[in-house]
Amino acid sequence: MTASSGVSCAEGLYPVPDKIFGWLEEQSLRNSGTGEAAWLRLTQRRGRRVVQVTSFVGVIRAPDGFQIEVLPKVGKAIGGGAVEARQLLIEMLRCLQGFRHVQTESAKLSAARMPLLEVFIAEFLRTVEGIVKRGLRSDYVSRQSNLFALRGKLLTAPHLRENLYRADRFFTEHDAFSIDRPENRLIHTALRRVLMLSASQANQQLARELRFVFEDVPVSAQPGVDFQRVRLDRGMGYYADALAWARLILEEESPLACTGAHRAPSLLFPMEALFEAFVAKHLARQLARPLILKTQALSHHLVRHREQNWFRLKPDLVVRHADHDSLVLDTKWKLLDALKANGTDKYGLSQSDIYQLQAYGQSYLDGRGDVVLIYPKTADFDRPLPVFEFPKLEGLRLWVLPFCLKTRGLEVPSEAPFADAFTADGGAETTEAELCSGGTALSTTEIQRRAAFGLP
């Protein structure tokens, strides 16, 4: 992004108003000064000052309501334009912890005609509409009031203080059946917040209609405290999705919330985390039984010093068979080029990633077996690269494989020792795998799979 004067989108730059560009520069400098995550980077392109969003996607809300939508660069992976990128982002978000309440089909339909922030708001309003149709839940709330009739328990001290000359009053503590409970207060507050955020006429109208239903519910003075008080009683499961959205709206619960002289929350998500969650979800379905996929394994450390383990090794994905680690996989959101097979470009691979996988292989696989780097599949990287070997570790091999964002599947070469672990028809393998645990003779497929992983 650059200042708006004399720039066209065809140059690969997206012009924004000068005031917004100045705010983006300020955010970039502030983050670099405080050591926070560098989600913005100042650079130059074609002699112009440019602000570049790093590997984050989502919505940036600048002062005065200006919104910047940052979509994943998936043109080379799936083709299409902003609509397809937005729909894929919604699918990826649903794989991320905390966003599984997103209804994919309705959200994807909305994404075809409205910006991403409006899609989030529409999803929140849809869940609130479901609550209204089923009815707002009430609860007994303890109240203290100076009443004309005795109700509940008489509070002697405040009664004498308030009613020394008022024989017709009773200061009491009693229970009232009311819709004034934390869950309703939070939703009402989020509805008011949505009315300030949304620029969509349809969302604005629906939000006003829903807010009218919550008119008798006070707004939450302390949303953080009310979230701690949330209690989903029996029969209140239909509140869960709306509260998840309310938390996102009220607490700006995303990896980043930009603040400064102007409070401008931004819903930005690291693309690496989205890709990892997306691959994990679909790879688990592609994995044959009885193998299981474990995410973010925390079993080993790089060194031990003074009776303490230092530098935890956390591969993205580990394939396990019972208590045995069989395969280590790591996802990378980066575009490779299979034509750059030379010692200079090295396909676009990072040396630090290779070091990382070597450490994983030594710790999780005892230096023998296979480790895998997973990258998005594109026209330039449409098939697995030839296997990499570690000269000092003869039993350890590195595979670089493409993951297709369209078919949601990992491209595994047939010559790979772990090829039988991944199947397009996991259900057909389930029966054979389950028979193995019961002591029955192993099938030929299972024998081959165990041999590939060095299992007994």
Tab-separated table of C-alpha atoms in Angstrom:
chain	number	residue	atom	x	y	z
A	1	MET	CA	0.000	0.000	0.000
A	2	THR	CA	1.175	3.485	-0.787
A	3	ALA	CA	-0.096	7.053	-0.709
A	4	SER	CA	-2.898	7.620	-3.187
A	5	SER	CA	-1.309	10.234	-5.433
A	6	GLY	CA	-0.677	8.962	-8.952
A	7	VAL	CA	-0.605	5.218	-8.333
A	8	SER	CA	-2.579	2.515	-10.133
A	9	CYS	CA	-3.355	-0.968	-8.849
A	10	ALA	CA	-1.834	-2.380	-12.047
A	11	GLU	CA	1.603	-1.569	-10.659
A	12	GLY	CA	1.039	-4.055	-7.849
A	13	LEU	CA	0.501	-1.213	-5.381
A	14	TYR	CA	-2.801	-0.325	-3.763
A	15	PRO	CA	-3.286	3.389	-3.096
A	16	VAL	CA	-4.805	4.556	0.193
A	17	PRO	CA	-5.552	8.107	1.375
A	18	ASP	CA	-2.551	10.051	2.644
A	19	LYS	CA	-3.962	10.206	6.184
A	20	ILE	CA	-4.403	6.407	6.283
A	21	PHE	CA	-0.930	5.831	4.868
A	22	GLY	CA	0.507	8.044	7.601
A	23	TRP	CA	-1.346	6.003	10.230
A	24	LEU	CA	0.000	2.752	8.734
A	25	GLU	CA	3.540	4.155	8.817
A	26	GLU	CA	3.049	5.104	12.457
A	27	GLN	CA	1.824	1.587	13.295
A	28	SER	CA	4.799	0.025	11.530
A	29	LEU	CA	7.322	2.222	13.363
A	30	ARG	CA	5.600	1.694	16.713
A	31	ASN	CA	5.699	-2.106	16.329
A	32	SER	CA	9.364	-2.103	15.333
A	33	GLY	CA	10.189	0.103	18.319
A	34	THR	CA	8.392	-2.063	20.869
A	35	GLY	CA	9.557	-5.406	19.470
A	36	GLU	CA	6.011	-6.570	18.753
A	37	ALA	CA	5.031	-8.815	15.856
A	38	ALA	CA	5.986	-7.073	12.615
A	39	TRP	CA	2.693	-7.292	10.778
A	40	LEU	CA	3.546	-4.183	8.773
A	41	ARG	CA	6.813	-3.428	7.050
A	42	LEU	CA	8.079	-0.187	5.542
A	43	THR	CA	9.823	-0.600	2.228
A	44	GLN	CA	10.262	1.047	-1.174
A	45	ARG	CA	9.041	0.001	-4.569
A	46	ARG	CA	9.571	1.856	-7.822
A	47	GLY	CA	10.849	4.863	-5.939
A	48	ARG	CA	7.807	5.080	-3.661
A	49	ARG	CA	7.431	4.561	0.040
A	50	VAL	CA	5.328	1.460	0.568
A	51	VAL	CA	3.755	-0.224	3.586
A	52	GLN	CA	3.580	-3.979	3.154
A	53	VAL	CA	1.467	-6.349	5.233
A	54	THR	CA	3.571	-9.373	6.114
A	55	SER	CA	2.200	-12.916	6.392
A	56	PHE	CA	-1.109	-11.887	7.963
A	57	VAL	CA	-4.603	-11.848	6.496
A	58	GLY	CA	-7.890	-10.353	7.623
A	59	VAL	CA	-9.178	-6.815	8.117
A	60	ILE	CA	-7.326	-3.663	9.136
A	61	ARG	CA	-9.543	-0.937	10.558
A	62	ALA	CA	-7.892	2.435	10.256
A	63	PRO	CA	-9.134	5.693	11.817
A	64	ASP	CA	-12.416	7.201	10.569
A	65	GLY	CA	-13.774	3.748	9.732
A	66	PHE	CA	-11.493	3.115	6.739
A	67	GLN	CA	-11.129	-0.632	6.197
A	68	ILE	CA	-8.357	-2.507	4.408
A	69	GLU	CA	-9.004	-6.131	3.528
A	70	VAL	CA	-5.923	-8.344	3.340
A	71	LEU	CA	-6.573	-11.625	1.538
A	72	PRO	CA	-4.229	-14.609	1.092
A	73	LYS	CA	-2.219	-14.715	-2.111
A	74	VAL	CA	-3.823	-17.815	-3.562
A	75	GLY	CA	-4.070	-16.822	-7.211
A	76	LYS	CA	-1.300	-19.261	-8.165
A	77	ALA	CA	-2.768	-21.988	-5.964
A	78	ILE	CA	-6.489	-21.959	-6.748
A	79	GLY	CA	-6.918	-19.278	-9.384
A	80	GLY	CA	-9.729	-16.739	-9.261
A	81	GLY	CA	-9.810	-13.383	-7.574
A	82	ALA	CA	-10.907	-11.739	-4.341
A	83	VAL	CA	-14.125	-13.751	-4.008
A	84	GLU	CA	-12.353	-17.106	-4.183
A	85	ALA	CA	-9.599	-15.904	-1.843
A	86	ARG	CA	-12.178	-14.674	0.670
A	87	GLN	CA	-14.086	-17.943	0.560
A	88	LEU	CA	-10.911	-19.977	1.070
A	89	LEU	CA	-9.951	-17.751	3.993
A	90	ILE	CA	-13.312	-18.429	5.634
A	91	GLU	CA	-12.788	-22.174	5.236
A	92	MET	CA	-9.329	-21.866	6.754
A	93	LEU	CA	-10.624	-19.796	9.654
A	94	ARG	CA	-13.125	-22.508	10.478
A	95	CYS	CA	-10.199	-24.887	11.017
A	96	LEU	CA	-8.602	-22.482	13.499
A	97	GLN	CA	-9.246	-23.012	17.188
A	98	GLY	CA	-11.949	-20.580	18.291
A	99	PHE	CA	-13.575	-20.192	14.852
A	100	ARG	CA	-15.164	-23.605	14.399
A	101	HIS	CA	-18.590	-22.029	14.953
A	102	VAL	CA	-18.423	-20.377	11.502
A	103	GLN	CA	-21.089	-21.827	9.227
A	104	THR	CA	-19.030	-22.355	6.101
A	105	GLU	CA	-21.720	-22.368	3.418
A	106	SER	CA	-23.620	-19.291	4.587
A	107	ALA	CA	-20.357	-17.415	5.182
A	108	LYS	CA	-18.983	-18.357	1.753
A	109	LEU	CA	-22.231	-17.195	0.153
A	110	SER	CA	-21.922	-13.849	1.956
A	111	ALA	CA	-18.263	-13.567	0.990
A	112	ALA	CA	-19.217	-13.475	-2.660
A	113	ARG	CA	-20.947	-10.117	-2.188
A	114	MET	CA	-19.553	-8.361	0.886
A	115	PRO	CA	-16.203	-7.594	2.576
A	116	LEU	CA	-14.726	-9.942	5.126
A	117	LEU	CA	-15.604	-7.834	8.180
A	118	GLU	CA	-19.234	-7.703	7.061
A	119	VAL	CA	-19.169	-11.498	6.671
A	120	PHE	CA	-18.051	-11.807	10.314
A	121	ILE	CA	-20.798	-9.425	11.401
A	122	ALA	CA	-23.426	-11.264	9.355
A	123	GLU	CA	-22.386	-14.552	10.994
A	124	PHE	CA	-22.708	-12.992	14.451
A	125	LEU	CA	-26.161	-11.594	13.646
A	126	ARG	CA	-27.260	-14.973	12.316
A	127	THR	CA	-26.369	-16.647	15.617
A	128	VAL	CA	-28.124	-13.922	17.636
A	129	GLU	CA	-31.204	-14.307	15.455
A	130	GLY	CA	-31.222	-17.998	16.370
A	131	ILE	CA	-31.186	-17.066	20.074
A	132	VAL	CA	-34.079	-14.659	19.632
A	133	LYS	CA	-36.146	-17.326	17.874
A	134	ARG	CA	-35.576	-19.781	20.716
A	135	GLY	CA	-36.015	-17.162	23.402
A	136	LEU	CA	-33.741	-15.216	25.722
A	137	ARG	CA	-32.856	-17.139	28.855
A	138	SER	CA	-33.621	-15.672	32.255
A	139	ASP	CA	-32.081	-16.438	35.609
A	140	TYR	CA	-32.590	-15.624	39.272
A	141	VAL	CA	-30.562	-12.541	40.109
A	142	SER	CA	-29.932	-11.341	43.676
A	143	ARG	CA	-31.066	-7.753	44.187
A	144	GLN	CA	-31.095	-5.284	47.062
A	145	SER	CA	-33.949	-2.769	47.061
A	146	ASN	CA	-35.890	-0.484	49.389
A	147	LEU	CA	-39.402	-1.848	48.859
A	148	PHE	CA	-42.888	-1.020	50.125
A	149	ALA	CA	-43.450	-4.681	51.050
A	150	LEU	CA	-41.251	-7.238	52.748
A	151	ARG	CA	-39.786	-9.524	50.106
A	152	GLY	CA	-36.956	-11.977	50.657
A	153	LYS	CA	-34.517	-11.264	53.514
A	154	LEU	CA	-34.573	-8.056	55.543
A	155	LEU	CA	-31.136	-6.419	55.718
A	156	THR	CA	-31.160	-4.924	59.180
A	157	ALA	CA	-28.239	-2.492	59.004
A	158	PRO	CA	-29.162	-0.742	55.734
A	159	HIS	CA	-32.854	-0.909	56.699
A	160	LEU	CA	-32.217	1.081	59.895
A	161	ARG	CA	-29.946	3.493	58.054
A	162	GLU	CA	-32.358	4.161	55.200
A	163	ASN	CA	-35.737	3.769	56.874
A	164	LEU	CA	-35.344	5.136	60.393
A	165	TYR	CA	-38.239	7.507	59.720
A	166	ARG	CA	-39.946	5.430	56.998
A	167	ALA	CA	-42.066	2.711	58.571
A	168	ASP	CA	-43.600	1.915	55.156
A	169	ARG	CA	-40.279	0.772	53.609
A	170	PHE	CA	-38.229	-2.427	53.875
A	171	PHE	CA	-34.633	-2.699	52.714
A	172	THR	CA	-34.418	-6.299	51.499
A	173	GLU	CA	-32.307	-8.735	49.535
A	174	HIS	CA	-34.359	-10.936	47.229
A	175	ASP	CA	-34.118	-13.003	44.036
A	176	ALA	CA	-35.699	-11.721	40.845
A	177	PHE	CA	-36.242	-13.776	37.702
A	178	SER	CA	-34.656	-11.563	35.065
A	179	ILE	CA	-33.070	-11.597	31.600
A	180	ASP	CA	-30.300	-9.419	33.054
A	181	ARG	CA	-27.590	-12.069	33.002
A	182	PRO	CA	-23.987	-11.871	31.699
A	183	GLU	CA	-24.695	-13.759	28.473
A	184	ASN	CA	-27.477	-11.379	27.410
A	185	ARG	CA	-25.519	-8.287	28.472
A	186	LEU	CA	-22.545	-9.323	26.337
A	187	ILE	CA	-24.663	-9.994	23.267
A	188	HIS	CA	-26.487	-6.671	23.686
A	189	THR	CA	-23.146	-4.854	23.980
A	190	ALA	CA	-21.808	-6.626	20.902
A	191	LEU	CA	-24.916	-5.625	18.938
A	192	ARG	CA	-24.286	-1.992	19.801
A	193	ARG	CA	-20.667	-2.380	18.764
A	194	VAL	CA	-21.705	-3.946	15.457
A	195	LEU	CA	-23.893	-0.937	14.667
A	196	MET	CA	-20.764	1.236	14.847
A	197	LEU	CA	-18.597	-1.167	12.814
A	198	SER	CA	-20.890	-2.240	10.005
A	199	ALA	CA	-21.317	-0.286	6.793
A	200	SER	CA	-23.761	-2.797	5.303
A	201	GLN	CA	-27.353	-1.626	5.192
A	202	ALA	CA	-28.669	-5.186	5.594
A	203	ASN	CA	-26.473	-5.829	8.639
A	204	GLN	CA	-27.405	-2.474	10.145
A	205	GLN	CA	-31.121	-3.172	9.782
A	206	LEU	CA	-30.921	-6.659	11.272
A	207	ALA	CA	-28.744	-5.411	14.137
A	208	ARG	CA	-31.312	-2.736	15.019
A	209	GLU	CA	-34.130	-5.283	14.985
A	210	LEU	CA	-32.202	-7.631	17.249
A	211	ARG	CA	-31.117	-4.844	19.595
A	212	PHE	CA	-34.788	-3.968	20.100
A	213	VAL	CA	-35.320	-7.466	21.547
A	214	PHE	CA	-32.470	-6.826	24.013
A	215	GLU	CA	-33.741	-3.375	24.949
A	216	ASP	CA	-34.562	-4.406	28.539
A	217	VAL	CA	-31.090	-5.902	28.997
A	218	PRO	CA	-28.459	-3.429	30.237
A	219	VAL	CA	-25.176	-3.206	28.378
A	220	SER	CA	-22.102	-4.753	29.924
A	221	ALA	CA	-20.015	-2.220	31.830
A	222	GLN	CA	-17.108	-4.670	32.119
A	223	PRO	CA	-17.172	-7.224	29.283
A	224	GLY	CA	-14.043	-8.966	30.557
A	225	VAL	CA	-15.657	-9.614	33.939
A	226	ASP	CA	-18.918	-10.718	32.349
A	227	PHE	CA	-17.098	-13.213	30.126
A	228	GLN	CA	-15.667	-14.766	33.275
A	229	ARG	CA	-19.200	-15.016	34.688
A	230	VAL	CA	-20.665	-16.727	31.622
A	231	ARG	CA	-22.422	-19.924	32.630
A	232	LEU	CA	-24.070	-21.989	29.922
A	233	ASP	CA	-26.677	-23.964	31.853
A	234	ARG	CA	-28.475	-26.990	30.521
A	235	GLY	CA	-30.364	-26.122	27.360
A	236	MET	CA	-28.241	-23.039	26.648
A	237	GLY	CA	-25.976	-24.590	24.027
A	238	TYR	CA	-27.531	-22.348	21.388
A	239	TYR	CA	-25.851	-19.364	23.089
A	240	ALA	CA	-22.303	-20.686	22.537
A	241	ASP	CA	-21.735	-19.503	18.954
A	242	ALA	CA	-23.111	-16.004	19.551
A	243	LEU	CA	-20.903	-15.603	22.624
A	244	ALA	CA	-17.864	-16.724	20.648
A	245	TRP	CA	-18.555	-14.007	18.089
A	246	ALA	CA	-19.294	-11.483	20.864
A	247	ARG	CA	-15.878	-12.193	22.364
A	248	LEU	CA	-14.246	-11.575	18.987
A	249	ILE	CA	-16.144	-8.306	18.520
A	250	LEU	CA	-15.749	-6.911	22.035
A	251	GLU	CA	-12.240	-8.048	22.895
A	252	GLU	CA	-10.798	-7.849	19.367
A	253	GLU	CA	-9.692	-11.431	19.994
A	254	SER	CA	-7.312	-11.981	17.145
A	255	PRO	CA	-3.537	-12.261	17.039
A	256	LEU	CA	-3.326	-8.482	16.658
A	257	ALA	CA	-5.307	-5.519	17.914
A	258	CYS	CA	-3.772	-2.284	16.738
A	259	THR	CA	-4.064	0.661	19.059
A	260	GLY	CA	-2.527	4.059	19.206
A	261	ALA	CA	-3.767	7.614	19.371
A	262	HIS	CA	-6.781	6.305	17.479
A	263	ARG	CA	-8.253	3.052	18.692
A	264	ALA	CA	-8.573	0.960	15.549
A	265	PRO	CA	-8.906	-2.774	16.217
A	266	SER	CA	-7.823	-5.024	13.396
A	267	LEU	CA	-8.779	-8.644	12.902
A	268	LEU	CA	-5.585	-10.119	11.519
A	269	PHE	CA	-4.594	-13.764	11.496
A	270	PRO	CA	-1.164	-15.292	10.772
A	271	MET	CA	-1.318	-17.144	7.488
A	272	GLU	CA	1.126	-19.776	8.777
A	273	ALA	CA	-1.307	-20.719	11.567
A	274	LEU	CA	-4.273	-20.813	9.174
A	275	PHE	CA	-2.447	-23.036	6.693
A	276	GLU	CA	-1.267	-25.344	9.462
A	277	ALA	CA	-4.790	-25.737	10.875
A	278	PHE	CA	-6.230	-26.263	7.381
A	279	VAL	CA	-3.687	-28.959	6.522
A	280	ALA	CA	-4.110	-30.660	9.893
A	281	LYS	CA	-7.874	-30.920	9.527
A	282	HIS	CA	-7.807	-32.440	6.047
A	283	LEU	CA	-4.680	-34.535	6.536
A	284	ALA	CA	-6.301	-36.286	9.493
A	285	ARG	CA	-9.054	-37.446	7.132
A	286	GLN	CA	-6.504	-38.630	4.569
A	287	LEU	CA	-4.563	-40.613	7.172
A	288	ALA	CA	-5.208	-44.343	7.322
A	289	ARG	CA	-6.207	-46.009	10.584
A	290	PRO	CA	-4.937	-46.807	13.187
A	291	LEU	CA	-2.442	-43.982	12.680
A	292	ILE	CA	-3.356	-40.705	14.359
A	293	LEU	CA	-2.285	-37.135	13.679
A	294	LYS	CA	-1.066	-35.043	16.593
A	295	THR	CA	-0.749	-31.262	16.298
A	296	GLN	CA	1.867	-29.127	18.049
A	297	ALA	CA	3.703	-32.014	19.708
A	298	LEU	CA	5.683	-31.009	22.801
A	299	SER	CA	7.588	-34.186	23.609
A	300	HIS	CA	11.239	-33.163	23.182
A	301	HIS	CA	13.713	-30.352	23.787
A	302	LEU	CA	16.830	-29.388	21.896
A	303	VAL	CA	19.237	-29.359	24.861
A	304	ARG	CA	19.383	-30.136	28.575
A	305	HIS	CA	21.239	-27.810	30.924
A	306	ARG	CA	21.567	-28.018	34.724
A	307	GLU	CA	18.718	-30.485	35.073
A	308	GLN	CA	16.483	-28.305	32.908
A	309	ASN	CA	15.154	-28.848	29.397
A	310	TRP	CA	15.691	-25.880	27.096
A	311	PHE	CA	14.383	-24.951	23.636
A	312	ARG	CA	11.261	-27.039	23.163
A	313	LEU	CA	10.917	-28.687	19.761
A	314	LYS	CA	7.384	-28.203	18.421
A	315	PRO	CA	6.729	-29.698	14.999
A	316	ASP	CA	3.391	-28.732	13.490
A	317	LEU	CA	2.244	-32.321	12.919
A	318	VAL	CA	3.348	-35.757	14.081
A	319	VAL	CA	1.932	-39.065	12.837
A	320	ARG	CA	1.773	-41.575	15.667
A	321	HIS	CA	1.068	-45.270	15.929
A	322	ALA	CA	0.219	-46.080	19.546
A	323	ASP	CA	3.148	-44.596	21.503
A	324	HIS	CA	5.518	-44.557	18.527
A	325	ASP	CA	6.288	-41.381	16.503
A	326	SER	CA	6.259	-42.457	12.863
A	327	LEU	CA	6.431	-39.298	10.766
A	328	VAL	CA	7.128	-35.608	11.438
A	329	LEU	CA	5.574	-32.924	9.224
A	330	ASP	CA	5.894	-29.138	9.190
A	331	THR	CA	3.775	-26.713	7.163
A	332	LYS	CA	5.100	-23.565	5.489
A	333	TRP	CA	3.020	-20.891	3.786
A	334	LYS	CA	5.459	-20.046	1.018
A	335	LEU	CA	5.485	-20.441	-2.749
A	336	LEU	CA	8.165	-22.739	-4.162
A	337	ASP	CA	9.368	-22.995	-7.751
A	338	ALA	CA	10.364	-26.472	-8.918
A	339	LEU	CA	12.223	-24.982	-11.897
A	340	LYS	CA	14.741	-23.275	-9.613
A	341	ALA	CA	16.617	-26.515	-8.994
A	342	ASN	CA	20.045	-25.033	-8.526
A	343	GLY	CA	22.473	-24.379	-5.712
A	344	THR	CA	21.660	-20.678	-5.671
A	345	ASP	CA	17.845	-20.585	-5.570
A	346	LYS	CA	17.312	-24.057	-4.043
A	347	TYR	CA	13.641	-24.063	-5.100
A	348	GLY	CA	13.042	-21.151	-2.688
A	349	LEU	CA	13.620	-23.357	0.367
A	350	SER	CA	14.885	-21.801	3.580
A	351	GLN	CA	18.033	-23.178	5.182
A	352	SER	CA	16.577	-22.598	8.663
A	353	ASP	CA	13.602	-24.818	7.784
A	354	ILE	CA	15.952	-27.644	6.808
A	355	TYR	CA	17.840	-27.256	10.088
A	356	GLN	CA	14.530	-27.334	11.923
A	357	LEU	CA	13.408	-30.581	10.291
A	358	GLN	CA	16.782	-32.185	10.941
A	359	ALA	CA	16.410	-31.416	14.660
A	360	TYR	CA	12.873	-32.820	14.639
A	361	GLY	CA	14.047	-35.993	12.935
A	362	GLN	CA	16.837	-36.577	15.418
A	363	SER	CA	14.651	-35.960	18.468
A	364	TYR	CA	11.319	-37.502	17.447
A	365	LEU	CA	12.525	-40.287	15.132
A	366	ASP	CA	15.934	-41.020	16.674
A	367	GLY	CA	17.611	-39.991	13.424
A	368	ARG	CA	15.917	-42.681	11.329
A	369	GLY	CA	12.818	-42.289	9.190
A	370	ASP	CA	11.153	-39.510	7.222
A	371	VAL	CA	10.456	-35.832	7.846
A	372	VAL	CA	8.202	-33.764	5.594
A	373	LEU	CA	7.918	-30.100	4.634
A	374	ILE	CA	4.463	-29.175	3.276
A	375	TYR	CA	3.957	-26.161	0.976
A	376	PRO	CA	0.875	-25.009	-0.986
A	377	LYS	CA	0.572	-26.549	-4.418
A	378	THR	CA	0.887	-24.152	-7.369
A	379	ALA	CA	1.551	-24.401	-11.095
A	380	ASP	CA	5.264	-23.917	-10.313
A	381	PHE	CA	5.225	-26.558	-7.573
A	382	ASP	CA	2.710	-29.188	-8.649
A	383	ARG	CA	4.531	-32.393	-7.670
A	384	PRO	CA	6.804	-33.601	-4.878
A	385	LEU	CA	10.464	-32.660	-5.084
A	386	PRO	CA	13.088	-35.437	-5.230
A	387	VAL	CA	13.971	-36.726	-1.787
A	388	PHE	CA	16.647	-34.918	0.233
A	389	GLU	CA	19.232	-36.854	2.222
A	390	PHE	CA	21.291	-35.855	5.264
A	391	PRO	CA	24.901	-37.016	4.643
A	392	LYS	CA	25.704	-37.499	8.331
A	393	LEU	CA	22.352	-39.157	9.081
A	394	GLU	CA	22.015	-42.004	6.613
A	395	GLY	CA	18.678	-43.197	7.954
A	396	LEU	CA	16.921	-39.813	7.828
A	397	ARG	CA	15.219	-38.472	4.694
A	398	LEU	CA	13.502	-35.145	3.961
A	399	TRP	CA	10.522	-34.877	1.619
A	400	VAL	CA	9.088	-31.618	0.264
A	401	LEU	CA	5.458	-32.164	-0.726
A	402	PRO	CA	2.701	-29.957	-2.159
A	403	PHE	CA	-0.718	-29.650	-0.503
A	404	CYS	CA	-3.534	-28.929	-2.945
A	405	LEU	CA	-5.894	-26.225	-1.656
A	406	LYS	CA	-8.559	-27.268	-4.154
A	407	THR	CA	-8.717	-31.011	-3.449
A	408	ARG	CA	-7.663	-30.567	0.210
A	409	GLY	CA	-5.135	-33.380	-0.151
A	410	LEU	CA	-1.408	-33.978	0.255
A	411	GLU	CA	0.491	-35.121	-2.837
A	412	VAL	CA	2.484	-38.143	-1.640
A	413	PRO	CA	4.902	-39.881	-4.045
A	414	SER	CA	4.332	-43.595	-4.464
A	415	GLU	CA	8.001	-44.355	-3.760
A	416	ALA	CA	7.877	-42.724	-0.332
A	417	PRO	CA	8.117	-45.316	2.502
A	418	PHE	CA	5.085	-43.706	4.175
A	419	ALA	CA	2.892	-43.635	1.050
A	420	ASP	CA	0.544	-46.314	2.409
A	421	ALA	CA	-0.155	-44.175	5.488
A	422	PHE	CA	-2.172	-41.763	3.360
A	423	THR	CA	-5.184	-42.975	1.474
A	424	ALA	CA	-7.999	-41.293	-0.389
A	425	ASP	CA	-10.379	-43.854	1.122
A	426	GLY	CA	-9.531	-43.930	4.816
A	427	GLY	CA	-12.801	-45.693	5.629
A	428	ALA	CA	-11.875	-48.759	3.582
A	429	GLU	CA	-8.692	-49.184	5.608
A	430	THR	CA	-10.424	-48.824	8.964
A	431	THR	CA	-11.699	-52.389	9.222
A	432	GLU	CA	-8.288	-53.955	8.549
A	433	ALA	CA	-6.553	-51.595	10.966
A	434	GLU	CA	-9.040	-52.200	13.760
A	435	LEU	CA	-8.663	-55.972	13.387
A	436	CYS	CA	-4.947	-55.642	14.131
A	437	SER	CA	-5.530	-54.373	17.662
A	438	GLY	CA	-7.654	-57.397	18.503
A	439	GLY	CA	-4.910	-59.927	17.861
A	440	THR	CA	-6.180	-61.053	14.451
A	441	ALA	CA	-3.694	-61.808	11.653
A	442	LEU	CA	-2.479	-58.619	9.991
A	443	SER	CA	-3.581	-57.734	6.490
A	444	THR	CA	-1.020	-57.334	3.722
A	445	THR	CA	-1.611	-53.582	3.625
A	446	GLU	CA	-1.072	-53.258	7.368
A	447	ILE	CA	2.122	-55.340	7.248
A	448	GLN	CA	3.501	-53.062	4.528
A	449	ARG	CA	2.557	-49.940	6.495
A	450	ARG	CA	4.176	-51.172	9.688
A	451	ALA	CA	7.298	-52.157	7.849
A	452	ALA	CA	7.496	-48.679	6.299
A	453	PHE	CA	7.440	-47.094	9.748
A	454	GLY	CA	9.676	-49.669	11.408
A	455	LEU	CA	6.850	-50.874	13.677
A	456	PRO	CA	6.619	-54.371	15.171
